[in-house]
Amino acid sequence: MDTIKLTINGKEVTAPSGSTILEAARQNDIYIPTLCYDEAVEVYGACGLCVVEVEGTPKLLRSCSAKAADGMVVNTESERVIKSRKIAMELLMSAHDGDCVAPCQLACPANTDCQGYVGLIANGQFDDALKLIKNKIPLPASIGRVCPHPCEKACRRGKVEEPINIAQLKAFAADLDLKGDAYIPQVAESTGKKVAIVGGGPAGLSAALYLREKGHEVTVFDMMDKMGGMLRYGIPQYRLPKEVLDSEIAVIEKTGVRLCNNVKLGRDITLEGLRNVNDAVILAPGAWKSSPMRVKGEDMSGVYGGIDFLRSVIQGNPVEIGDRVAVCGGGNTAMDACRTAVRLGAKEVYVIYRRTKNEMPAEDIEIKESVEEGVIYKFLTNPIEIHEENGRVSGMTLQLMELGEPDASGRRKPVAIEGKTEFLPLDSVIMAIGQKLDTADFECVELTDRGTIKADEDTFMTDIEGVFAIGDATNKGASIAVEAIGEADRCVKIVDAYLKGQELDLRVPYISKRDDERIDLSGKEKQPRTVAEVLEPEKRKSTFDEVSLGLTAEEAQKEAQRCLECGCREYFKCKLLSVAQRYDINPERFAGEMPQKYTKDENAFIERNTAKCILCGLCVRSCKEVMDISALGLLGRGFKTSVSPAFALPLDETKCTNCGLCVKLCPTGALTEKSALDKQVPLEEKYSLKTVTVDGAECEYLVSSYGDKIIRAVPNNDNARKCTKTRQEIIELLG
């Protein structure tokens, strides 16, 4: 066999005479991107991504068609090449109307694959759903109960009628797992590295599990009697039974994480001491100090911080609140406090909030259930003085408010109505307006002006080498538990790289997102949202038993089947996305009218979505050149060209045999196999390894067939890759 020698990216290589530059590069394991090339069809050169620079040639060449020559010097990654590929990718992506990832996943601070586990639950694959959830949420039964589910706020099903009940589906899968032999995540071989974590709340426990899975030795130190942080001491029993939390923490402990309680930084251990015996330290102490309202009289007996009040109840030592209680605040902590006060026997429980119900950050279900339990809301009121009698709270003067212009949060700013006040007789006041870090034991690290631990937004590193910080105690302060878990996941990736002496690429990878305004959901059938039954109000007012009774298996499957499957099914194998993420692209600069709209026909096996099509031509060419059917073609001209069957007929009304070759070759997800939820039969494809002798050499091919006909032969060894026979000649020899 005649061969040539050429240089690619400074490396001298050999290739069979007659090879293209792309073939020569591939035969020598040198990557050149392309979206329109495949061995099964003739060269087309549509995508423009395979361009390379050849010494002595003024223009960039398309490597899929340009022949390699002896002595040629090729650069596949020069500045000109990268610039050209970026422009090509931006042009392709500017007309690609598809969601790589579902909006629910993008809205989740922990980046949980909501669509994935909801789909698995819909199919009855409950164990697989749980494992997928645990990739991102180590405490899913707990988080499923308490998370304010930003994923549901982003769910597109809400534009049809109501969002998918994602949170309760998560809790369902996790509860089912805990009732049996709970799934224990696998742990990698020991790295010999040790990490100490200060704080056993959702951030600290999540970081501990993730680090343990990577093979590191992890010890968690917590100042309280038991692990769990605010999940244990800040969430009432009726919302999160502590038996559930205990079970989930036990699973983490079974992976080999060492848990040490009643150990306080500054009292029992020091940061310097932890650094001396560990390779890294993560600070995740949480925010345990209630924020003051700076109201006259708030220091007197009978005034409690929201977190302090809830903790006293959970620890079995509830403070004295009397018959008339006011809770100041509009968040979920305020809801927990007022509903707990009801359960402690208070006869009158008020929520004081300076805006209206529409501006309250608390969950609607919490407000609704609290009203059912007798809580009284006093909107557009703000405390200005707490009064006392005999050294204890006797009442509160409230300033009446009205709403003005929106403030920085986007909510209308409450403005005092001059001269209008109201007196409210009370026995106790609970201030539930926020919480913050108790800085007394953390002066060893740099703090922000807000009194939180200062940590780099990207690396989570503090001002001390090898010391990282995450969760409510850092930067902007307290937030929801799932955000702390998301930070733990990202921080662990950084810490793992730090322990291995590696640098991590911190770039946010590009993904395609659909414009919600372009999406027409008017044709979707409306289906009611399934919600778990709850205890009756009169019964739950006098008990701390869990309010929600949870979903049954039948209810969970029914609810999960409402999912619109917004995210692309081809996400993990999409060639278009793989190339797009290699380059720092900005398709928005070429944004304009989308030339193609979503199309879904009635074919039983294949779903077509022309909005994702990039006109690579692989489906059209393979249908014609390989299958000799021509069921697909290019319809229209110029910018509005689209791939379509003749006369825009459904595939079932063409010669299409459902061989699946077009699906196999499509680089974007514009052509996909129908999902299991569509209850369709999978595509009939066979894969086998075949060997043929060519010029005395055994050539091995991965063969794809439909019926008795070979439709594709991909080289699987060096001899096959160096073979000079045409694709059709190889197929004939193999057949």
PDB file of N, CA and C in Angstrom, residues 153-235:
ATOM      1  N   LYS A 153     -41.081  26.414  39.477  1.00  0.00           N
ATOM      2  CA  LYS A 153     -41.405  27.757  38.982  1.00  0.00           C
ATOM      3  C   LYS A 153     -40.979  27.905  37.524  1.00  0.00           C
ATOM      4  N   ALA A 154     -39.943  27.159  37.113  1.00  0.00           N
ATOM      5  CA  ALA A 154     -39.454  27.230  35.735  1.00  0.00           C
ATOM      6  C   ALA A 154     -40.115  26.198  34.825  1.00  0.00           C
ATOM      7  N   CYS A 155     -40.881  25.278  35.401  1.00  0.00           N
ATOM      8  CA  CYS A 155     -41.471  24.173  34.631  1.00  0.00           C
ATOM      9  C   CYS A 155     -42.451  24.688  33.576  1.00  0.00           C
ATOM     10  N   ARG A 156     -42.244  24.299  32.323  1.00  0.00           N
ATOM     11  CA  ARG A 156     -43.111  24.777  31.241  1.00  0.00           C
ATOM     12  C   ARG A 156     -44.515  24.190  31.298  1.00  0.00           C
ATOM     13  N   ARG A 157     -44.672  23.098  32.044  1.00  0.00           N
ATOM     14  CA  ARG A 157     -46.019  22.554  32.193  1.00  0.00           C
ATOM     15  C   ARG A 157     -46.935  23.589  32.845  1.00  0.00           C
ATOM     16  N   GLY A 158     -46.341  24.513  33.595  1.00  0.00           N
ATOM     17  CA  GLY A 158     -47.115  25.572  34.229  1.00  0.00           C
ATOM     18  C   GLY A 158     -47.777  26.498  33.230  1.00  0.00           C
ATOM     19  N   LYS A 159     -47.281  26.519  31.993  1.00  0.00           N
ATOM     20  CA  LYS A 159     -47.900  27.338  30.951  1.00  0.00           C
ATOM     21  C   LYS A 159     -49.105  26.626  30.336  1.00  0.00           C
ATOM     22  N   VAL A 160     -49.230  25.321  30.636  1.00  0.00           N
ATOM     23  CA  VAL A 160     -50.396  24.567  30.172  1.00  0.00           C
ATOM     24  C   VAL A 160     -51.487  24.611  31.236  1.00  0.00           C
ATOM     25  N   GLU A 161     -51.159  24.209  32.455  1.00  0.00           N
ATOM     26  CA  GLU A 161     -52.058  24.362  33.601  1.00  0.00           C
ATOM     27  C   GLU A 161     -51.252  24.540  34.879  1.00  0.00           C
ATOM     28  N   GLU A 162     -50.600  23.492  35.381  1.00  0.00           N
ATOM     29  CA  GLU A 162     -49.799  23.619  36.597  1.00  0.00           C
ATOM     30  C   GLU A 162     -48.474  22.881  36.419  1.00  0.00           C
ATOM     31  N   PRO A 163     -47.410  23.335  37.113  1.00  0.00           N
ATOM     32  CA  PRO A 163     -46.105  22.669  36.996  1.00  0.00           C
ATOM     33  C   PRO A 163     -46.151  21.230  37.490  1.00  0.00           C
ATOM     34  N   ILE A 164     -45.187  20.436  37.031  1.00  0.00           N
ATOM     35  CA  ILE A 164     -45.017  19.079  37.541  1.00  0.00           C
ATOM     36  C   ILE A 164     -44.675  19.154  39.033  1.00  0.00           C
ATOM     37  N   ASN A 165     -45.202  18.246  39.810  1.00  0.00           N
ATOM     38  CA  ASN A 165     -44.951  18.211  41.258  1.00  0.00           C
ATOM     39  C   ASN A 165     -43.585  17.565  41.517  1.00  0.00           C
ATOM     40  N   ILE A 166     -42.539  18.266  41.101  1.00  0.00           N
ATOM     41  CA  ILE A 166     -41.186  17.710  41.107  1.00  0.00           C
ATOM     42  C   ILE A 166     -40.703  17.382  42.520  1.00  0.00           C
ATOM     43  N   ALA A 167     -40.959  18.275  43.456  1.00  0.00           N
ATOM     44  CA  ALA A 167     -40.452  18.083  44.825  1.00  0.00           C
ATOM     45  C   ALA A 167     -41.025  16.823  45.456  1.00  0.00           C
ATOM     46  N   GLN A 168     -42.338  16.626  45.344  1.00  0.00           N
ATOM     47  CA  GLN A 168     -42.936  15.447  45.965  1.00  0.00           C
ATOM     48  C   GLN A 168     -42.559  14.165  45.220  1.00  0.00           C
ATOM     49  N   LEU A 169     -42.268  14.262  43.929  1.00  0.00           N
ATOM     50  CA  LEU A 169     -41.777  13.088  43.194  1.00  0.00           C
ATOM     51  C   LEU A 169     -40.395  12.686  43.709  1.00  0.00           C
ATOM     52  N   LYS A 170     -39.572  13.695  44.007  1.00  0.00           N
ATOM     53  CA  LYS A 170     -38.243  13.416  44.572  1.00  0.00           C
ATOM     54  C   LYS A 170     -38.380  12.716  45.923  1.00  0.00           C
ATOM     55  N   ALA A 171     -39.265  13.241  46.766  1.00  0.00           N
ATOM     56  CA  ALA A 171     -39.477  12.650  48.089  1.00  0.00           C
ATOM     57  C   ALA A 171     -40.035  11.236  47.973  1.00  0.00           C
ATOM     58  N   PHE A 172     -40.915  11.022  46.998  1.00  0.00           N
ATOM     59  CA  PHE A 172     -41.492   9.689  46.791  1.00  0.00           C
ATOM     60  C   PHE A 172     -40.408   8.657  46.509  1.00  0.00           C
ATOM     61  N   ALA A 173     -39.543   8.953  45.546  1.00  0.00           N
ATOM     62  CA  ALA A 173     -38.485   8.005  45.169  1.00  0.00           C
ATOM     63  C   ALA A 173     -37.540   7.753  46.344  1.00  0.00           C
ATOM     64  N   ALA A 174     -37.221   8.815  47.092  1.00  0.00           N
ATOM     65  CA  ALA A 174     -36.302   8.680  48.224  1.00  0.00           C
ATOM     66  C   ALA A 174     -36.932   7.894  49.368  1.00  0.00           C
ATOM     67  N   ASP A 175     -38.200   8.151  49.657  1.00  0.00           N
ATOM     68  CA  ASP A 175     -38.888   7.413  50.726  1.00  0.00           C
ATOM     69  C   ASP A 175     -38.959   5.934  50.411  1.00  0.00           C
ATOM     70  N   LEU A 176     -39.239   5.625  49.155  1.00  0.00           N
ATOM     71  CA  LEU A 176     -39.332   4.225  48.733  1.00  0.00           C
ATOM     72  C   LEU A 176     -37.992   3.528  48.952  1.00  0.00           C
ATOM     73  N   ASP A 177     -36.911   4.232  48.649  1.00  0.00           N
ATOM     74  CA  ASP A 177     -35.568   3.670  48.826  1.00  0.00           C
ATOM     75  C   ASP A 177     -35.272   3.416  50.302  1.00  0.00           C
ATOM     76  N   LEU A 178     -35.637   4.361  51.159  1.00  0.00           N
ATOM     77  CA  LEU A 178     -35.346   4.229  52.589  1.00  0.00           C
ATOM     78  C   LEU A 178     -36.148   3.113  53.244  1.00  0.00           C
ATOM     79  N   LYS A 179     -37.287   2.760  52.649  1.00  0.00           N
ATOM     80  CA  LYS A 179     -38.114   1.692  53.215  1.00  0.00           C
ATOM     81  C   LYS A 179     -37.526   0.310  52.958  1.00  0.00           C
ATOM     82  N   GLY A 180     -36.636   0.219  51.961  1.00  0.00           N
ATOM     83  CA  GLY A 180     -36.007  -1.063  51.642  1.00  0.00           C
ATOM     84  C   GLY A 180     -34.543  -1.055  52.023  1.00  0.00           C
ATOM     85  N   ASP A 181     -33.732  -1.739  51.212  1.00  0.00           N
ATOM     86  CA  ASP A 181     -32.279  -1.692  51.401  1.00  0.00           C
ATOM     87  C   ASP A 181     -31.772  -0.433  50.724  1.00  0.00           C
ATOM     88  N   ALA A 182     -31.556   0.598  51.511  1.00  0.00           N
ATOM     89  CA  ALA A 182     -31.214   1.907  50.965  1.00  0.00           C
ATOM     90  C   ALA A 182     -29.964   1.838  50.090  1.00  0.00           C
ATOM     91  N   TYR A 183     -30.010   2.554  48.991  1.00  0.00           N
ATOM     92  CA  TYR A 183     -28.894   2.627  48.051  1.00  0.00           C
ATOM     93  C   TYR A 183     -27.704   3.335  48.700  1.00  0.00           C
ATOM     94  N   ILE A 184     -26.548   2.677  48.687  1.00  0.00           N
ATOM     95  CA  ILE A 184     -25.310   3.250  49.227  1.00  0.00           C
ATOM     96  C   ILE A 184     -24.401   3.600  48.050  1.00  0.00           C
ATOM     97  N   PRO A 185     -24.097   4.871  47.836  1.00  0.00           N
ATOM     98  CA  PRO A 185     -23.237   5.254  46.713  1.00  0.00           C
ATOM     99  C   PRO A 185     -21.876   4.570  46.784  1.00  0.00           C
ATOM    100  N   GLN A 186     -21.317   4.270  45.625  1.00  0.00           N
ATOM    101  CA  GLN A 186     -20.000   3.622  45.560  1.00  0.00           C
ATOM    102  C   GLN A 186     -18.896   4.621  45.891  1.00  0.00           C
ATOM    103  N   VAL A 187     -17.847   4.111  46.500  1.00  0.00           N
ATOM    104  CA  VAL A 187     -16.708   4.937  46.908  1.00  0.00           C
ATOM    105  C   VAL A 187     -15.476   4.504  46.132  1.00  0.00           C
ATOM    106  N   ALA A 188     -14.743   5.476  45.596  1.00  0.00           N
ATOM    107  CA  ALA A 188     -13.523   5.171  44.850  1.00  0.00           C
ATOM    108  C   ALA A 188     -12.415   4.703  45.789  1.00  0.00           C
ATOM    109  N   GLU A 189     -11.357   4.149  45.205  1.00  0.00           N
ATOM    110  CA  GLU A 189     -10.211   3.711  46.007  1.00  0.00           C
ATOM    111  C   GLU A 189      -9.616   4.895  46.765  1.00  0.00           C
ATOM    112  N   SER A 190      -9.057   4.598  47.926  1.00  0.00           N
ATOM    113  CA  SER A 190      -8.524   5.653  48.791  1.00  0.00           C
ATOM    114  C   SER A 190      -7.420   6.445  48.098  1.00  0.00           C
ATOM    115  N   THR A 191      -7.511   7.775  48.219  1.00  0.00           N
ATOM    116  CA  THR A 191      -6.474   8.646  47.653  1.00  0.00           C
ATOM    117  C   THR A 191      -5.394   8.965  48.683  1.00  0.00           C
ATOM    118  N   GLY A 192      -5.689   8.658  49.959  1.00  0.00           N
ATOM    119  CA  GLY A 192      -4.746   8.999  51.015  1.00  0.00           C
ATOM    120  C   GLY A 192      -4.851  10.442  51.461  1.00  0.00           C
ATOM    121  N   LYS A 193      -5.781  11.204  50.869  1.00  0.00           N
ATOM    122  CA  LYS A 193      -5.965  12.614  51.231  1.00  0.00           C
ATOM    123  C   LYS A 193      -7.056  12.744  52.297  1.00  0.00           C
ATOM    124  N   LYS A 194      -6.862  13.719  53.200  1.00  0.00           N
ATOM    125  CA  LYS A 194      -7.809  13.925  54.302  1.00  0.00           C
ATOM    126  C   LYS A 194      -8.405  15.326  54.224  1.00  0.00           C
ATOM    127  N   VAL A 195      -9.720  15.381  54.452  1.00  0.00           N
ATOM    128  CA  VAL A 195     -10.421  16.671  54.434  1.00  0.00           C
ATOM    129  C   VAL A 195     -11.267  16.784  55.704  1.00  0.00           C
ATOM    130  N   ALA A 196     -11.202  17.938  56.348  1.00  0.00           N
ATOM    131  CA  ALA A 196     -12.047  18.225  57.506  1.00  0.00           C
ATOM    132  C   ALA A 196     -13.139  19.200  57.080  1.00  0.00           C
ATOM    133  N   ILE A 197     -14.352  18.955  57.554  1.00  0.00           N
ATOM    134  CA  ILE A 197     -15.476  19.842  57.256  1.00  0.00           C
ATOM    135  C   ILE A 197     -16.058  20.343  58.572  1.00  0.00           C
ATOM    136  N   VAL A 198     -16.199  21.644  58.689  1.00  0.00           N
ATOM    137  CA  VAL A 198     -16.786  22.247  59.883  1.00  0.00           C
ATOM    138  C   VAL A 198     -18.234  22.595  59.569  1.00  0.00           C
ATOM    139  N   GLY A 199     -19.162  21.859  60.172  1.00  0.00           N
ATOM    140  CA  GLY A 199     -20.580  22.091  59.934  1.00  0.00           C
ATOM    141  C   GLY A 199     -21.244  20.879  59.307  1.00  0.00           C
ATOM    142  N   GLY A 200     -22.249  20.338  59.996  1.00  0.00           N
ATOM    143  CA  GLY A 200     -22.917  19.133  59.516  1.00  0.00           C
ATOM    144  C   GLY A 200     -24.316  19.389  59.003  1.00  0.00           C
ATOM    145  N   GLY A 201     -24.518  20.541  58.352  1.00  0.00           N
ATOM    146  CA  GLY A 201     -25.795  20.845  57.718  1.00  0.00           C
ATOM    147  C   GLY A 201     -25.818  20.316  56.293  1.00  0.00           C
ATOM    148  N   PRO A 202     -26.789  20.746  55.485  1.00  0.00           N
ATOM    149  CA  PRO A 202     -26.893  20.229  54.110  1.00  0.00           C
ATOM    150  C   PRO A 202     -25.636  20.471  53.273  1.00  0.00           C
ATOM    151  N   ALA A 203     -24.977  21.625  53.459  1.00  0.00           N
ATOM    152  CA  ALA A 203     -23.755  21.904  52.697  1.00  0.00           C
ATOM    153  C   ALA A 203     -22.624  20.976  53.132  1.00  0.00           C
ATOM    154  N   GLY A 204     -22.387  20.892  54.448  1.00  0.00           N
ATOM    155  CA  GLY A 204     -21.286  20.074  54.958  1.00  0.00           C
ATOM    156  C   GLY A 204     -21.473  18.598  54.685  1.00  0.00           C
ATOM    157  N   LEU A 205     -22.681  18.080  54.894  1.00  0.00           N
ATOM    158  CA  LEU A 205     -22.939  16.658  54.657  1.00  0.00           C
ATOM    159  C   LEU A 205     -22.826  16.314  53.177  1.00  0.00           C
ATOM    160  N   SER A 206     -23.308  17.205  52.315  1.00  0.00           N
ATOM    161  CA  SER A 206     -23.215  16.959  50.871  1.00  0.00           C
ATOM    162  C   SER A 206     -21.757  16.925  50.429  1.00  0.00           C
ATOM    163  N   ALA A 207     -20.990  17.918  50.883  1.00  0.00           N
ATOM    164  CA  ALA A 207     -19.565  17.951  50.542  1.00  0.00           C
ATOM    165  C   ALA A 207     -18.861  16.692  51.039  1.00  0.00           C
ATOM    166  N   ALA A 208     -19.238  16.237  52.225  1.00  0.00           N
ATOM    167  CA  ALA A 208     -18.618  15.035  52.801  1.00  0.00           C
ATOM    168  C   ALA A 208     -18.868  13.817  51.929  1.00  0.00           C
ATOM    169  N   LEU A 209     -20.106  13.641  51.490  1.00  0.00           N
ATOM    170  CA  LEU A 209     -20.420  12.480  50.661  1.00  0.00           C
ATOM    171  C   LEU A 209     -19.714  12.552  49.315  1.00  0.00           C
ATOM    172  N   TYR A 210     -19.746  13.715  48.678  1.00  0.00           N
ATOM    173  CA  TYR A 210     -19.106  13.854  47.367  1.00  0.00           C
ATOM    174  C   TYR A 210     -17.605  13.583  47.449  1.00  0.00           C
ATOM    175  N   LEU A 211     -16.964  14.087  48.506  1.00  0.00           N
ATOM    176  CA  LEU A 211     -15.525  13.856  48.677  1.00  0.00           C
ATOM    177  C   LEU A 211     -15.233  12.387  48.964  1.00  0.00           C
ATOM    178  N   ARG A 212     -16.099  11.776  49.749  1.00  0.00           N
ATOM    179  CA  ARG A 212     -15.910  10.357  50.075  1.00  0.00           C
ATOM    180  C   ARG A 212     -16.046   9.496  48.831  1.00  0.00           C
ATOM    181  N   GLU A 213     -16.995   9.837  47.984  1.00  0.00           N
ATOM    182  CA  GLU A 213     -17.176   9.088  46.736  1.00  0.00           C
ATOM    183  C   GLU A 213     -15.928   9.147  45.865  1.00  0.00           C
ATOM    184  N   LYS A 214     -15.166  10.225  45.999  1.00  0.00           N
ATOM    185  CA  LYS A 214     -13.940  10.375  45.219  1.00  0.00           C
ATOM    186  C   LYS A 214     -12.745   9.701  45.885  1.00  0.00           C
ATOM    187  N   GLY A 215     -12.973   9.060  47.041  1.00  0.00           N
ATOM    188  CA  GLY A 215     -11.916   8.291  47.687  1.00  0.00           C
ATOM    189  C   GLY A 215     -11.151   9.021  48.770  1.00  0.00           C
ATOM    190  N   HIS A 216     -11.581  10.230  49.129  1.00  0.00           N
ATOM    191  CA  HIS A 216     -10.881  10.980  50.169  1.00  0.00           C
ATOM    192  C   HIS A 216     -11.417  10.609  51.557  1.00  0.00           C
ATOM    193  N   GLU A 217     -10.565  10.745  52.566  1.00  0.00           N
ATOM    194  CA  GLU A 217     -10.973  10.506  53.952  1.00  0.00           C
ATOM    195  C   GLU A 217     -11.586  11.797  54.494  1.00  0.00           C
ATOM    196  N   VAL A 218     -12.813  11.700  55.014  1.00  0.00           N
ATOM    197  CA  VAL A 218     -13.547  12.912  55.394  1.00  0.00           C
ATOM    198  C   VAL A 218     -14.040  12.816  56.836  1.00  0.00           C
ATOM    199  N   THR A 219     -13.839  13.908  57.577  1.00  0.00           N
ATOM    200  CA  THR A 219     -14.378  14.026  58.935  1.00  0.00           C
ATOM    201  C   THR A 219     -15.209  15.296  59.019  1.00  0.00           C
ATOM    202  N   VAL A 220     -16.439  15.156  59.535  1.00  0.00           N
ATOM    203  CA  VAL A 220     -17.328  16.306  59.707  1.00  0.00           C
ATOM    204  C   VAL A 220     -17.449  16.625  61.189  1.00  0.00           C
ATOM    205  N   PHE A 221     -17.182  17.879  61.541  1.00  0.00           N
ATOM    206  CA  PHE A 221     -17.310  18.342  62.926  1.00  0.00           C
ATOM    207  C   PHE A 221     -18.529  19.264  63.033  1.00  0.00           C
ATOM    208  N   ASP A 222     -19.378  19.025  64.029  1.00  0.00           N
ATOM    209  CA  ASP A 222     -20.554  19.862  64.209  1.00  0.00           C
ATOM    210  C   ASP A 222     -20.751  20.161  65.696  1.00  0.00           C
ATOM    211  N   MET A 223     -21.169  21.391  65.977  1.00  0.00           N
ATOM    212  CA  MET A 223     -21.281  21.825  67.374  1.00  0.00           C
ATOM    213  C   MET A 223     -22.535  21.303  68.067  1.00  0.00           C
ATOM    214  N   MET A 224     -23.513  20.815  67.299  1.00  0.00           N
ATOM    215  CA  MET A 224     -24.774  20.368  67.898  1.00  0.00           C
ATOM    216  C   MET A 224     -24.724  18.887  68.273  1.00  0.00           C
ATOM    217  N   ASP A 225     -25.782  18.439  68.988  1.00  0.00           N
ATOM    218  CA  ASP A 225     -25.841  17.042  69.433  1.00  0.00           C
ATOM    219  C   ASP A 225     -25.943  16.066  68.270  1.00  0.00           C
ATOM    220  N   LYS A 226     -26.621  16.501  67.213  1.00  0.00           N
ATOM    221  CA  LYS A 226     -26.819  15.630  66.054  1.00  0.00           C
ATOM    222  C   LYS A 226     -26.539  16.392  64.767  1.00  0.00           C
ATOM    223  N   MET A 227     -26.228  15.640  63.708  1.00  0.00           N
ATOM    224  CA  MET A 227     -25.986  16.238  62.404  1.00  0.00           C
ATOM    225  C   MET A 227     -27.314  16.670  61.757  1.00  0.00           C
ATOM    226  N   GLY A 228     -27.193  17.555  60.808  1.00  0.00           N
ATOM    227  CA  GLY A 228     -28.368  17.978  60.051  1.00  0.00           C
ATOM    228  C   GLY A 228     -28.482  19.482  59.919  1.00  0.00           C
ATOM    229  N   GLY A 229     -27.824  20.226  60.816  1.00  0.00           N
ATOM    230  CA  GLY A 229     -27.873  21.680  60.720  1.00  0.00           C
ATOM    231  C   GLY A 229     -29.296  22.198  60.766  1.00  0.00           C
ATOM    232  N   MET A 230     -29.611  23.149  59.894  1.00  0.00           N
ATOM    233  CA  MET A 230     -30.935  23.760  59.882  1.00  0.00           C
ATOM    234  C   MET A 230     -32.027  22.791  59.437  1.00  0.00           C
ATOM    235  N   LEU A 231     -31.663  21.732  58.715  1.00  0.00           N
ATOM    236  CA  LEU A 231     -32.665  20.726  58.369  1.00  0.00           C
ATOM    237  C   LEU A 231     -33.210  20.073  59.638  1.00  0.00           C
ATOM    238  N   ARG A 232     -32.355  19.953  60.648  1.00  0.00           N
ATOM    239  CA  ARG A 232     -32.790  19.346  61.907  1.00  0.00           C
ATOM    240  C   ARG A 232     -33.336  20.397  62.876  1.00  0.00           C
ATOM    241  N   TYR A 233     -32.593  21.497  63.040  1.00  0.00           N
ATOM    242  CA  TYR A 233     -32.918  22.439  64.110  1.00  0.00           C
ATOM    243  C   TYR A 233     -33.711  23.666  63.642  1.00  0.00           C
ATOM    244  N   GLY A 234     -33.955  23.761  62.342  1.00  0.00           N
ATOM    245  CA  GLY A 234     -34.691  24.918  61.834  1.00  0.00           C
ATOM    246  C   GLY A 234     -35.969  24.572  61.101  1.00  0.00           C
ATOM    247  N   ILE A 235     -36.203  23.274  60.836  1.00  0.00           N
ATOM    248  CA  ILE A 235     -37.409  22.835  60.120  1.00  0.00           C
ATOM    249  C   ILE A 235     -38.263  22.010  61.077  1.00  0.00           C
TER     250      ILE A 235
END
